[in-house]
């Protein structure tokens, strides 16, 4: 069939052969909706996954992915083909996620969340909480911390450490060098670790080191 | 600097959580919503024509395609559940008929001849007792021409009977009709589909009583009874093949008519649901409205496999004054619906615009 399944079980369509994609793109740009439908189906799973990792929220992801493809369709006539369609779509999705983050920007909100995470981390000590619940709480904690980070650190960390892209892949998606990407991801890790220690999710590193 | 196994372990849990979420919800591509949204963003680039065109695309996956997808998946867990359900159904039927449960595996089906005969004979007795009822019902249904009465069945659903029967037969699992050969299906149908009237069957005869007859006659009777049992499933299968063939060869009206016939004939529901699915797509291909079809489907299968698509489709086509009510009802009735985001957005938008 040509489709592959990633470890998480998310079906991932095999990318279209370049020739096919180019001809579909040309047809889509001339307004042929069938061609756009085909491109949309091919790229939807990966964009959905990408945005899901960036936002940490499934419902929000559905909304932002829909907006991403709608915007892509509107911008399609101006797509110059210098980047691949996949990179271009990822870029649009990333911009929409950034806009969403900015619309929510409020340190108060982020701190409120972290406060809630603090309570949650205490609850996590209780022995009756099962593994799944605990993992979910960890995810909530990490995403709450991510909200307090600057965008450029947040993106680098998500793309590199959570989504599991190679430095080169993550750097290409962000349009920066691989070195720069690694620096950002590393800084993000440091800050996330400190917060996780403060919230009681991780033991201070000094203990581990000694 | 990055050598931090504790942090990596915690992040591994986070990643696993997201992967689990992604596995449970990979997102639902909704092309129409995307194009409508793009149209709202810039109607000069995405004109109404584009929206109209996309709205004619099938939002419901063709069952032919769905079956191929299922065949390509190696889902042992699901198959196991189906086998278990089949086992329970067989046991129920066997209890009703006073026989041993039907064996599942080919090896087990090699039961002693007298046991096979006993099972079939007792089933035959039961069938004879209900034969008149079924015969009358089937002949009535078969005599109705879908061309004459295209919506006869669609307007006479019996949701209560259907739901009850489906529940009794464990059909909720069988909604995803396994892709099996017609031969396999027909051999399963008789035991999986006891008529509700079977409850009124007199106490089955003991195998000893039945075994007293001449074996040759018994064998012939046996075949006849089996043939009688298989006719319904075989007929449905043949009709489906005819409909698919007609569709492939461009005889759309014939195909639609045959799918309607299947809907009319299949009281169990799984074939009817398939036929509905194909009809949704076919009607759209023919440029015909599917609204009436969605309504009739929902009346018969309120929790059916296309209920989500059909409900959302009706809401999308609802008038401005009905949209909020429709989408609210959608959210209430289909809590895990694929279109809940759109539902919330539509409600918000129309409420803000002051539409009731």
Coordinates of C-alpha atoms in Angstrom, one line a residue:
Chain A
X1 CA 0.0 0.0 0.0
X2 CA 2.9 2.3 0.5
X3 CA 1.7 3.7 3.8
X4 CA 3.9 3.4 6.9
X5 CA 3.0 3.4 10.6
X6 CA 5.1 5.4 13.1
X7 CA 5.8 4.0 16.5
X8 CA 2.7 5.7 17.9
X9 CA 0.5 4.0 15.4
X10 CA -0.3 7.1 13.5
X11 CA -0.7 6.2 9.9
X12 CA 1.7 8.1 7.8
X13 CA 1.1 8.2 4.1
X14 CA 4.1 7.7 1.9
X15 CA 5.0 11.0 0.3
X16 CA 3.8 11.3 -3.2
X17 CA 6.5 10.9 -5.8
X18 CA 7.9 14.3 -6.7
X19 CA 6.5 14.2 -10.2
X20 CA 3.1 13.3 -9.0
X21 CA 3.1 16.0 -6.4
X22 CA 4.3 18.6 -8.8
X23 CA 1.6 17.8 -11.2
X24 CA -1.0 17.8 -8.5
X25 CA 0.3 21.1 -7.3
X26 CA 0.0 22.6 -10.7
X27 CA -3.5 21.4 -11.0
X28 CA -4.4 22.6 -7.6
X29 CA -3.0 26.0 -8.3
X30 CA -5.1 26.2 -11.4
X31 CA -8.1 25.7 -9.1
X32 CA -8.7 22.0 -9.5
X33 CA -10.2 21.0 -6.2
X34 CA -9.7 17.2 -6.7
X35 CA -5.9 17.8 -6.9
X36 CA -6.0 19.9 -3.7
X37 CA -8.1 17.2 -2.0
X38 CA -5.4 14.6 -2.9
X39 CA -2.6 16.8 -1.5
X40 CA -4.6 17.6 1.6
X41 CA -5.2 13.9 2.3
X42 CA -1.5 13.1 1.8
X43 CA -0.2 15.9 4.1
X44 CA -2.9 16.0 6.7
X45 CA -1.5 13.3 9.1
X46 CA 1.9 14.8 9.3
X47 CA 0.7 18.3 9.8
X48 CA -1.8 17.1 12.4
X49 CA 1.0 15.3 14.2
X50 CA 3.3 18.4 14.0
X51 CA 0.7 20.7 15.4
X52 CA -0.4 18.2 18.1
X53 CA 3.1 18.1 19.4
X54 CA 3.4 21.9 19.3
X55 CA 0.2 22.6 21.2
X56 CA -0.3 19.5 23.4
X57 CA -4.0 19.7 22.8
X58 CA -6.0 17.6 20.4
X59 CA -9.1 19.8 20.0
X60 CA -7.0 22.8 19.5
X61 CA -4.9 20.9 17.0
X62 CA -8.0 20.1 14.9
X63 CA -8.9 23.7 14.8
X64 CA -5.4 25.0 13.9
X65 CA -4.7 22.3 11.3
X66 CA -8.0 23.2 9.6
X67 CA -6.9 26.8 9.6
X68 CA -3.5 25.9 8.3
X69 CA -4.8 24.1 5.3
X70 CA -7.4 26.8 4.6
X71 CA -4.6 29.4 4.7
X72 CA -2.5 27.2 2.5
X73 CA -5.2 27.0 -0.1
X74 CA -5.6 30.7 -0.2
X75 CA -1.9 31.2 -0.5
X76 CA -1.4 28.4 -3.0
X77 CA -1.1 30.7 -6.0
X78 CA 1.8 32.4 -4.4
X79 CA 3.6 29.2 -3.5
X80 CA 6.8 29.5 -5.5
X81 CA 8.0 25.9 -5.1
X82 CA 11.4 26.8 -3.6
X83 CA 10.7 24.7 -0.5
X84 CA 8.9 21.4 -0.7
X85 CA 5.2 21.5 -0.2
X86 CA 5.6 19.6 3.0
X87 CA 8.0 22.2 4.4
X88 CA 5.8 25.0 3.2
X89 CA 2.8 23.5 4.9
X90 CA 4.7 22.9 8.1
X91 CA 5.8 26.6 8.0
X92 CA 2.2 27.8 7.6
X93 CA 1.1 25.5 10.5
X94 CA 3.9 26.8 12.7
X95 CA 3.0 30.4 12.0
X96 CA -0.6 29.7 12.9
X97 CA 0.5 28.0 16.1
X98 CA 2.7 31.0 16.9
X99 CA -0.2 33.4 16.3
X100 CA -2.3 31.2 18.6
X101 CA 0.4 31.4 21.3
X102 CA 0.6 35.1 20.9
X103 CA -3.1 35.5 21.2
X104 CA -2.9 33.7 24.5
X105 CA 0.2 35.4 25.7
X106 CA -0.4 36.2 29.3
X107 CA 2.2 35.4 31.9
X108 CA -0.6 35.4 34.4
X109 CA -2.3 32.5 32.6
X110 CA 1.0 30.6 32.3
X111 CA 1.7 31.1 36.0
X112 CA -1.8 30.0 36.9
X113 CA -1.2 26.9 35.0
X114 CA 2.1 26.3 36.7
X115 CA 0.4 26.8 40.0
X116 CA -2.1 24.1 39.1
X117 CA 0.8 21.9 38.0
X118 CA 2.3 22.4 41.4
X119 CA -0.8 21.0 43.0
X120 CA -0.9 18.2 40.4
X121 CA 2.7 17.2 41.2
X122 CA 1.7 16.9 44.8
X123 CA -1.2 14.8 43.8
X124 CA 1.1 12.7 41.7
X125 CA 2.9 11.5 44.8
X126 CA -0.3 9.7 45.9
X127 CA 0.2 6.0 45.3
X128 CA -3.2 5.4 43.8
X129 CA -2.6 7.3 40.6
X130 CA -2.0 4.9 37.8
X131 CA 0.8 5.2 35.3
X132 CA -1.3 6.5 32.5
X133 CA -2.7 9.3 34.7
X134 CA 0.8 10.1 35.9
X135 CA 2.1 10.3 32.4
X136 CA -0.7 12.6 31.5
X137 CA 0.1 14.8 34.4
X138 CA 3.7 14.9 33.4
X139 CA 2.7 16.0 29.9
X140 CA 0.5 18.7 31.3
X141 CA 3.4 19.9 33.5
X142 CA 5.8 20.0 30.6
X143 CA 3.3 21.9 28.3
X144 CA 2.5 24.3 31.1
X145 CA 6.2 25.0 31.5
X146 CA 6.6 25.4 27.7
X147 CA 4.0 28.1 27.8
X148 CA 6.3 30.2 29.9
X149 CA 9.2 29.8 27.5
X150 CA 10.0 32.2 24.6
X151 CA 8.7 30.9 21.3
X152 CA 12.1 30.2 19.8
X153 CA 13.1 28.0 22.7
X154 CA 9.7 26.3 22.8
X155 CA 9.7 25.4 19.1
X156 CA 13.2 24.1 19.1
X157 CA 12.5 21.9 22.1
X158 CA 9.3 20.5 20.8
X159 CA 10.7 19.7 17.3
X160 CA 13.9 18.2 18.6
X161 CA 13.1 16.6 22.0
X162 CA 9.4 15.8 21.8
X163 CA 8.7 15.3 18.1
X164 CA 12.1 13.6 17.7
X165 CA 13.3 15.3 14.6
X166 CA 17.0 15.3 13.9
X167 CA 18.8 18.6 14.4
X168 CA 18.9 19.1 10.6
X169 CA 15.2 18.4 10.1
X170 CA 14.2 20.6 13.0
X171 CA 16.5 23.3 11.8
X172 CA 15.1 23.1 8.3
X173 CA 11.6 23.4 9.5
X174 CA 12.5 26.5 11.6
X175 CA 14.7 28.0 8.9
X176 CA 17.8 28.2 11.2
X177 CA 21.1 26.4 11.3
X178 CA 21.4 23.1 13.0
X179 CA 23.9 24.6 15.5
X180 CA 21.5 27.3 16.4
X181 CA 18.7 24.8 16.8
X182 CA 20.8 22.7 19.2
X183 CA 21.7 25.7 21.3
X184 CA 18.0 26.7 21.6
X185 CA 16.9 23.1 22.4
X186 CA 19.6 22.8 25.0
X187 CA 18.6 26.1 26.7
X188 CA 15.0 25.0 26.7
X189 CA 15.9 21.7 28.3
X190 CA 17.8 23.6 31.1
X191 CA 14.9 25.8 31.8
X192 CA 12.4 23.0 31.7
X193 CA 14.5 20.9 34.0
X194 CA 14.7 23.7 36.5
X195 CA 10.9 24.1 36.5
X196 CA 10.3 20.4 36.8
X197 CA 12.7 20.3 39.8
X198 CA 10.9 23.2 41.4
X199 CA 7.5 21.6 40.8
X200 CA 8.8 18.3 42.3
X201 CA 8.7 16.2 39.2
X202 CA 12.4 15.7 39.1
X203 CA 15.0 15.5 41.9
X204 CA 17.6 18.3 41.8
X205 CA 20.4 17.3 39.5
X206 CA 23.1 18.0 42.2
X207 CA 21.9 14.8 43.9
X208 CA 22.3 12.8 40.8
X209 CA 25.7 14.3 40.0
X210 CA 27.1 13.6 43.5
Chain B
X1 CA 24.9 19.2 29.2
X2 CA 22.2 17.0 27.5
X3 CA 23.1 13.9 29.3
X4 CA 20.1 13.8 31.6
X5 CA 18.5 10.4 31.9
X6 CA 15.9 11.5 34.4
X7 CA 14.7 14.3 32.2
X8 CA 14.8 12.0 29.2
X9 CA 12.7 9.4 31.0
X10 CA 10.1 12.0 31.9
X11 CA 10.1 13.3 28.4
X12 CA 9.7 9.8 27.2
X13 CA 6.5 9.5 29.2
X14 CA 5.3 12.8 27.8
X15 CA 6.0 11.6 24.2
X16 CA 4.2 8.3 24.9
X17 CA 1.2 10.2 26.2
X18 CA 1.0 12.2 23.0
X19 CA 1.6 9.2 20.9
X20 CA -1.3 7.4 22.7
X21 CA -3.5 10.5 22.1
X22 CA -2.5 10.5 18.4
X23 CA -3.3 6.8 18.1
X24 CA -6.7 7.4 19.6
X25 CA -7.3 10.5 17.5
X26 CA -5.4 11.0 14.4
X27 CA -7.6 13.8 13.4
X28 CA -10.4 13.8 10.8
X29 CA -9.5 15.4 7.5
X30 CA -12.5 17.6 6.7
X31 CA -11.9 19.0 3.3
X32 CA -15.2 20.8 3.0
X33 CA -14.6 22.7 6.3
X34 CA -11.2 23.7 5.0
X35 CA -12.5 25.0 1.7
X36 CA -15.4 26.8 3.3
X37 CA -12.9 28.5 5.6
X38 CA -10.6 29.4 2.8
X39 CA -13.6 30.8 0.9
X40 CA -14.4 33.0 3.9
X41 CA -10.7 34.1 4.0
X42 CA -10.6 35.1 0.4
X43 CA -13.5 34.5 -1.9
X44 CA -11.5 35.7 -4.9
X45 CA -9.0 32.9 -4.6
X46 CA -11.4 30.2 -3.4
X47 CA -14.8 31.0 -5.0
X48 CA -18.1 29.6 -4.0
X49 CA -17.8 27.2 -7.0
X50 CA -15.0 25.5 -5.2
X51 CA -17.0 25.0 -2.1
X52 CA -19.9 23.7 -4.1
X53 CA -17.6 21.3 -5.9
X54 CA -16.1 20.0 -2.7
X55 CA -19.5 19.6 -1.1
X56 CA -20.3 17.0 -3.8
X57 CA -17.4 14.9 -2.7
X58 CA -18.3 12.0 -0.5
X59 CA -17.7 12.8 3.1
X60 CA -18.4 9.1 3.8
X61 CA -15.7 6.7 2.9
X62 CA -16.8 4.2 0.4
X63 CA -17.3 0.9 2.0
X64 CA -15.4 -0.8 -0.8
X65 CA -12.5 1.2 0.2
X66 CA -13.2 0.7 3.9
X67 CA -13.1 -3.1 3.4
X68 CA -9.8 -2.9 1.5
X69 CA -8.4 -0.9 4.4
X70 CA -9.6 -3.4 6.9
X71 CA -8.2 -6.3 4.9
X72 CA -4.8 -4.6 4.9
X73 CA -4.7 -4.4 8.6
X74 CA -3.6 -7.2 10.8
X75 CA -5.8 -6.7 13.8
X76 CA -5.6 -9.8 15.8
X77 CA -7.2 -8.2 18.8
X78 CA -10.2 -7.2 16.9
X79 CA -10.5 -10.6 15.2
X80 CA -10.4 -12.2 18.6
X81 CA -13.2 -10.0 19.8
X82 CA -15.3 -10.9 16.8
X83 CA -14.6 -14.6 17.3
X84 CA -15.7 -14.3 20.9
X85 CA -18.8 -12.5 20.0
X86 CA -19.6 -15.1 17.4
X87 CA -19.0 -17.8 20.0
X88 CA -21.5 -16.1 22.3
X89 CA -24.1 -15.7 19.5
X90 CA -23.7 -19.3 18.5
X91 CA -24.2 -20.4 22.1
X92 CA -27.3 -18.3 22.4
X93 CA -28.7 -19.7 19.2
X94 CA -27.7 -23.2 20.2
X95 CA -29.5 -22.7 23.5
X96 CA -32.6 -21.4 21.7
X97 CA -32.6 -24.4 19.4
X98 CA -31.5 -26.8 22.1
X99 CA -28.4 -27.8 20.3
X100 CA -24.7 -27.6 20.9
X101 CA -23.0 -24.4 19.8
X102 CA -21.7 -24.3 16.2
X103 CA -18.1 -25.1 16.0
X104 CA -15.9 -22.2 14.8
X105 CA -12.7 -23.8 13.4
X106 CA -12.6 -26.0 10.3
X107 CA -11.3 -28.9 12.4
X108 CA -14.1 -28.6 14.9
X109 CA -16.7 -28.5 12.1
X110 CA -15.7 -32.1 11.4
X111 CA -18.2 -33.3 14.0
X112 CA -19.7 -36.7 14.0
X113 CA -22.3 -37.1 11.2
X114 CA -25.1 -37.6 13.7
X115 CA -24.3 -34.4 15.5
X116 CA -24.3 -32.4 12.3
X117 CA -27.5 -34.0 11.3
X118 CA -29.0 -33.3 14.7
X119 CA -28.1 -29.7 14.6
X120 CA -29.4 -29.2 11.1
X121 CA -32.5 -31.2 11.7
X122 CA -33.4 -29.3 14.8
X123 CA -32.7 -26.1 13.0
X124 CA -34.9 -27.3 10.2
X125 CA -37.8 -28.0 12.6
X126 CA -37.4 -24.6 14.1
X127 CA -37.3 -23.1 10.6
X128 CA -40.4 -24.9 9.5
X129 CA -42.3 -23.6 12.4
X130 CA -41.4 -20.0 11.5
X131 CA -41.3 -20.6 7.8
X132 CA -44.7 -19.3 7.2
X133 CA -44.0 -16.0 8.9
X134 CA -40.7 -15.5 7.2
X135 CA -42.1 -16.6 3.8
X136 CA -44.9 -14.1 4.0
X137 CA -42.5 -11.3 5.1
X138 CA -39.9 -12.1 2.4
X139 CA -42.4 -12.4 -0.4
X140 CA -43.9 -9.1 0.6
X141 CA -40.6 -7.4 0.6
X142 CA -39.4 -9.1 -2.6
X143 CA -42.5 -8.2 -4.4
X144 CA -42.0 -4.5 -3.8
X145 CA -40.1 -2.9 -6.6
X146 CA -37.7 -0.2 -5.4
X147 CA -38.2 1.6 -8.7
X148 CA -41.9 1.9 -7.9
X149 CA -41.4 2.8 -4.3
X150 CA -37.9 4.2 -4.0
X151 CA -38.4 5.4 -0.5
X152 CA -40.8 2.8 0.8
X153 CA -38.4 1.2 3.2
X154 CA -36.6 4.4 4.0
X155 CA -39.8 5.9 5.2
X156 CA -40.8 2.9 7.1
X157 CA -37.9 2.2 9.4
X158 CA -38.3 0.1 12.4
X159 CA -35.6 1.4 14.7
X160 CA -36.9 -0.3 17.8
X161 CA -37.1 -3.8 16.2
X162 CA -33.8 -3.2 14.4
X163 CA -32.0 -2.0 17.5
X164 CA -33.4 -4.9 19.6
X165 CA -32.4 -7.4 17.0
X166 CA -29.0 -6.0 16.6
X167 CA -28.5 -6.0 20.3
X168 CA -29.6 -9.6 20.5
X169 CA -27.2 -10.6 17.7
X170 CA -24.2 -8.7 19.1
X171 CA -24.3 -6.7 15.9
X172 CA -22.7 -3.7 17.4
X173 CA -19.4 -5.5 16.8
X174 CA -20.4 -6.7 13.4
X175 CA -21.1 -3.2 12.2
X176 CA -17.7 -3.3 10.7
X177 CA -18.6 -6.1 8.5
X178 CA -15.6 -8.4 8.2
X179 CA -14.3 -8.9 4.8
X180 CA -15.1 -12.5 4.2
X181 CA -15.9 -14.4 1.1
X182 CA -19.6 -14.8 0.3
X183 CA -19.3 -18.5 0.9
X184 CA -18.0 -17.9 4.4
X185 CA -20.7 -15.3 5.0
X186 CA -23.5 -17.4 3.8
X187 CA -22.3 -20.3 5.9
X188 CA -22.4 -18.1 9.0
X189 CA -25.6 -16.2 8.3
X190 CA -28.1 -18.9 9.2
X191 CA -26.6 -19.5 12.7
X192 CA -26.0 -15.9 13.3
X193 CA -29.4 -14.7 12.3
X194 CA -32.2 -16.4 14.2
X195 CA -35.4 -14.7 13.4
X196 CA -37.1 -13.0 16.4
X197 CA -39.9 -15.4 15.8
X198 CA -37.6 -18.2 16.8
X199 CA -38.7 -17.6 20.3
X200 CA -42.1 -19.0 19.5
X201 CA -40.6 -22.3 18.2
X202 CA -42.0 -25.4 19.9
X203 CA -39.5 -27.3 22.1
X204 CA -36.9 -28.8 19.7
X205 CA -37.0 -32.6 19.1
X206 CA -34.2 -34.6 20.6
X207 CA -31.6 -35.9 18.2
X208 CA -32.8 -39.5 18.9
X209 CA -36.2 -38.7 17.5
X210 CA -34.7 -37.1 14.4
X211 CA -32.2 -39.9 13.8
X212 CA -34.9 -42.4 13.2
X213 CA -35.5 -41.1 9.6
X214 CA -33.9 -42.5 6.5
X215 CA -30.5 -41.0 6.0
X216 CA -30.7 -40.3 2.3
X217 CA -33.9 -38.3 2.7
X218 CA -32.4 -36.6 5.7
X219 CA -29.4 -35.6 3.7
X220 CA -31.5 -34.2 0.9
X221 CA -33.8 -32.4 3.4
X222 CA -30.7 -31.1 5.2
X223 CA -29.4 -29.6 2.0
X224 CA -32.7 -28.1 1.2
X225 CA -33.0 -26.6 4.6
X226 CA -29.5 -25.2 4.4
X227 CA -30.2 -23.8 1.0
X228 CA -33.3 -22.1 2.4
X229 CA -31.2 -20.7 5.2
X230 CA -28.5 -19.4 2.8
X231 CA -30.8 -17.9 0.3
X232 CA -31.2 -14.6 2.1
X233 CA -27.5 -14.0 2.6
X234 CA -26.6 -15.2 -0.8
X235 CA -29.3 -13.0 -2.3
X236 CA -27.9 -10.0 -0.4
X237 CA -24.4 -10.8 -1.6
X238 CA -25.5 -11.2 -5.2
X239 CA -27.4 -7.9 -5.0
X240 CA -24.4 -6.1 -3.7
X241 CA -22.3 -7.5 -6.5
X242 CA -24.9 -6.5 -9.0
X243 CA -25.1 -3.0 -7.6
X244 CA -21.3 -2.6 -7.5
X245 CA -21.2 -3.9 -11.1
X246 CA -23.9 -1.6 -12.2
X247 CA -22.1 1.4 -10.6
X248 CA -18.8 0.4 -12.2
X249 CA -20.4 0.2 -15.6
X250 CA -22.0 3.6 -15.2
X251 CA -25.6 2.3 -14.7
X252 CA -26.1 4.6 -11.7
X253 CA -29.9 4.4 -11.6
X254 CA -29.7 0.6 -11.5
X255 CA -27.0 0.6 -8.9
X256 CA -29.0 3.0 -6.7
X257 CA -32.1 0.9 -7.1
X258 CA -30.3 -2.3 -6.2
X259 CA -28.7 -0.7 -3.1
X260 CA -32.2 0.4 -2.0
X261 CA -33.4 -3.2 -2.5
X262 CA -30.6 -4.4 -0.2
X263 CA -31.7 -1.8 2.4
X264 CA -35.2 -3.1 2.1
X265 CA -34.3 -6.7 2.4
X266 CA -31.7 -6.7 5.1
X267 CA -33.4 -6.7 8.4
X268 CA -30.2 -7.4 10.3
X269 CA -28.6 -4.1 9.3
X270 CA -25.0 -4.8 8.4
X271 CA -25.7 -5.2 4.6
X272 CA -28.2 -2.3 4.8
X273 CA -25.6 -0.1 6.4
X274 CA -23.1 -0.9 3.7
X275 CA -25.7 -0.2 1.0
X276 CA -26.5 3.1 2.7
X277 CA -22.8 4.0 2.6
X278 CA -22.6 3.2 -1.1
X279 CA -25.8 5.1 -1.8
X280 CA -24.5 8.2 0.0
X281 CA -21.5 8.3 -2.3
X282 CA -23.4 7.3 -5.4
X283 CA -26.1 9.9 -4.9
X284 CA -23.5 12.6 -4.6
X285 CA -21.8 11.4 -7.7
X286 CA -25.2 11.6 -9.5
X287 CA -25.5 15.2 -8.2
X288 CA -28.6 14.3 -6.1
X289 CA -29.4 15.4 -2.7
X290 CA -28.5 13.0 0.1
X291 CA -30.5 14.8 2.8
X292 CA -33.5 12.5 2.6
X293 CA -31.2 9.5 2.6
X294 CA -29.3 10.8 5.7
X295 CA -32.6 11.3 7.5
X296 CA -33.8 7.8 6.7
X297 CA -30.5 6.4 7.7
X298 CA -30.5 8.2 11.0
X299 CA -34.1 7.1 11.6
X300 CA -33.0 3.5 11.2
X301 CA -29.5 3.6 12.6
X302 CA -29.3 6.5 15.0
X303 CA -26.0 5.1 16.3
X304 CA -24.9 3.6 13.1
X305 CA -21.5 3.8 11.6
X306 CA -22.4 6.8 9.4
X307 CA -24.5 8.6 12.0
X308 CA -21.7 11.1 12.7
X309 CA -21.3 12.0 9.0
X310 CA -25.0 12.0 8.3
X311 CA -25.8 14.2 11.4
X312 CA -23.1 16.7 10.5
X313 CA -24.2 16.7 6.9
X314 CA -27.7 17.6 7.9
X315 CA -26.5 20.4 10.2
X316 CA -24.4 21.8 7.4
X317 CA -27.3 22.0 5.2
X318 CA -29.7 23.3 7.8
X319 CA -31.1 26.7 7.3
X320 CA -29.5 29.6 9.3
X321 CA -32.3 29.5 11.8
X322 CA -31.9 25.8 12.4
X323 CA -28.1 25.6 12.5
X324 CA -27.6 26.3 16.2
X325 CA -30.3 23.8 17.2
X326 CA -29.0 21.2 14.9
X327 CA -25.3 21.5 16.0
X328 CA -26.3 21.6 19.6
X329 CA -28.3 18.4 19.1
X330 CA -25.2 17.0 17.4
X331 CA -23.0 17.8 20.3
X332 CA -25.5 16.3 22.7
X333 CA -26.1 13.1 20.8
X334 CA -22.6 12.4 19.4
X335 CA -20.2 13.4 22.1
X336 CA -17.2 11.9 20.4
X337 CA -18.2 13.2 17.0
X338 CA -15.6 14.0 14.5
X339 CA -17.2 17.4 13.7
X340 CA -17.5 18.7 17.3
X341 CA -15.0 21.5 16.6
X342 CA -17.1 22.7 13.7
X343 CA -20.2 22.3 15.8
X344 CA -18.9 24.5 18.5
X345 CA -17.6 27.1 15.9
X346 CA -21.0 27.2 14.1
X347 CA -22.9 27.6 17.4
X348 CA -20.6 30.4 18.4
X349 CA -20.7 32.1 15.1
X350 CA -24.5 31.9 14.7
X351 CA -25.1 32.9 18.3
X352 CA -22.9 35.9 17.9
X353 CA -24.7 36.8 14.7
X354 CA -27.9 36.7 16.7
X355 CA -29.3 33.8 14.8
X356 CA -31.6 31.8 17.0

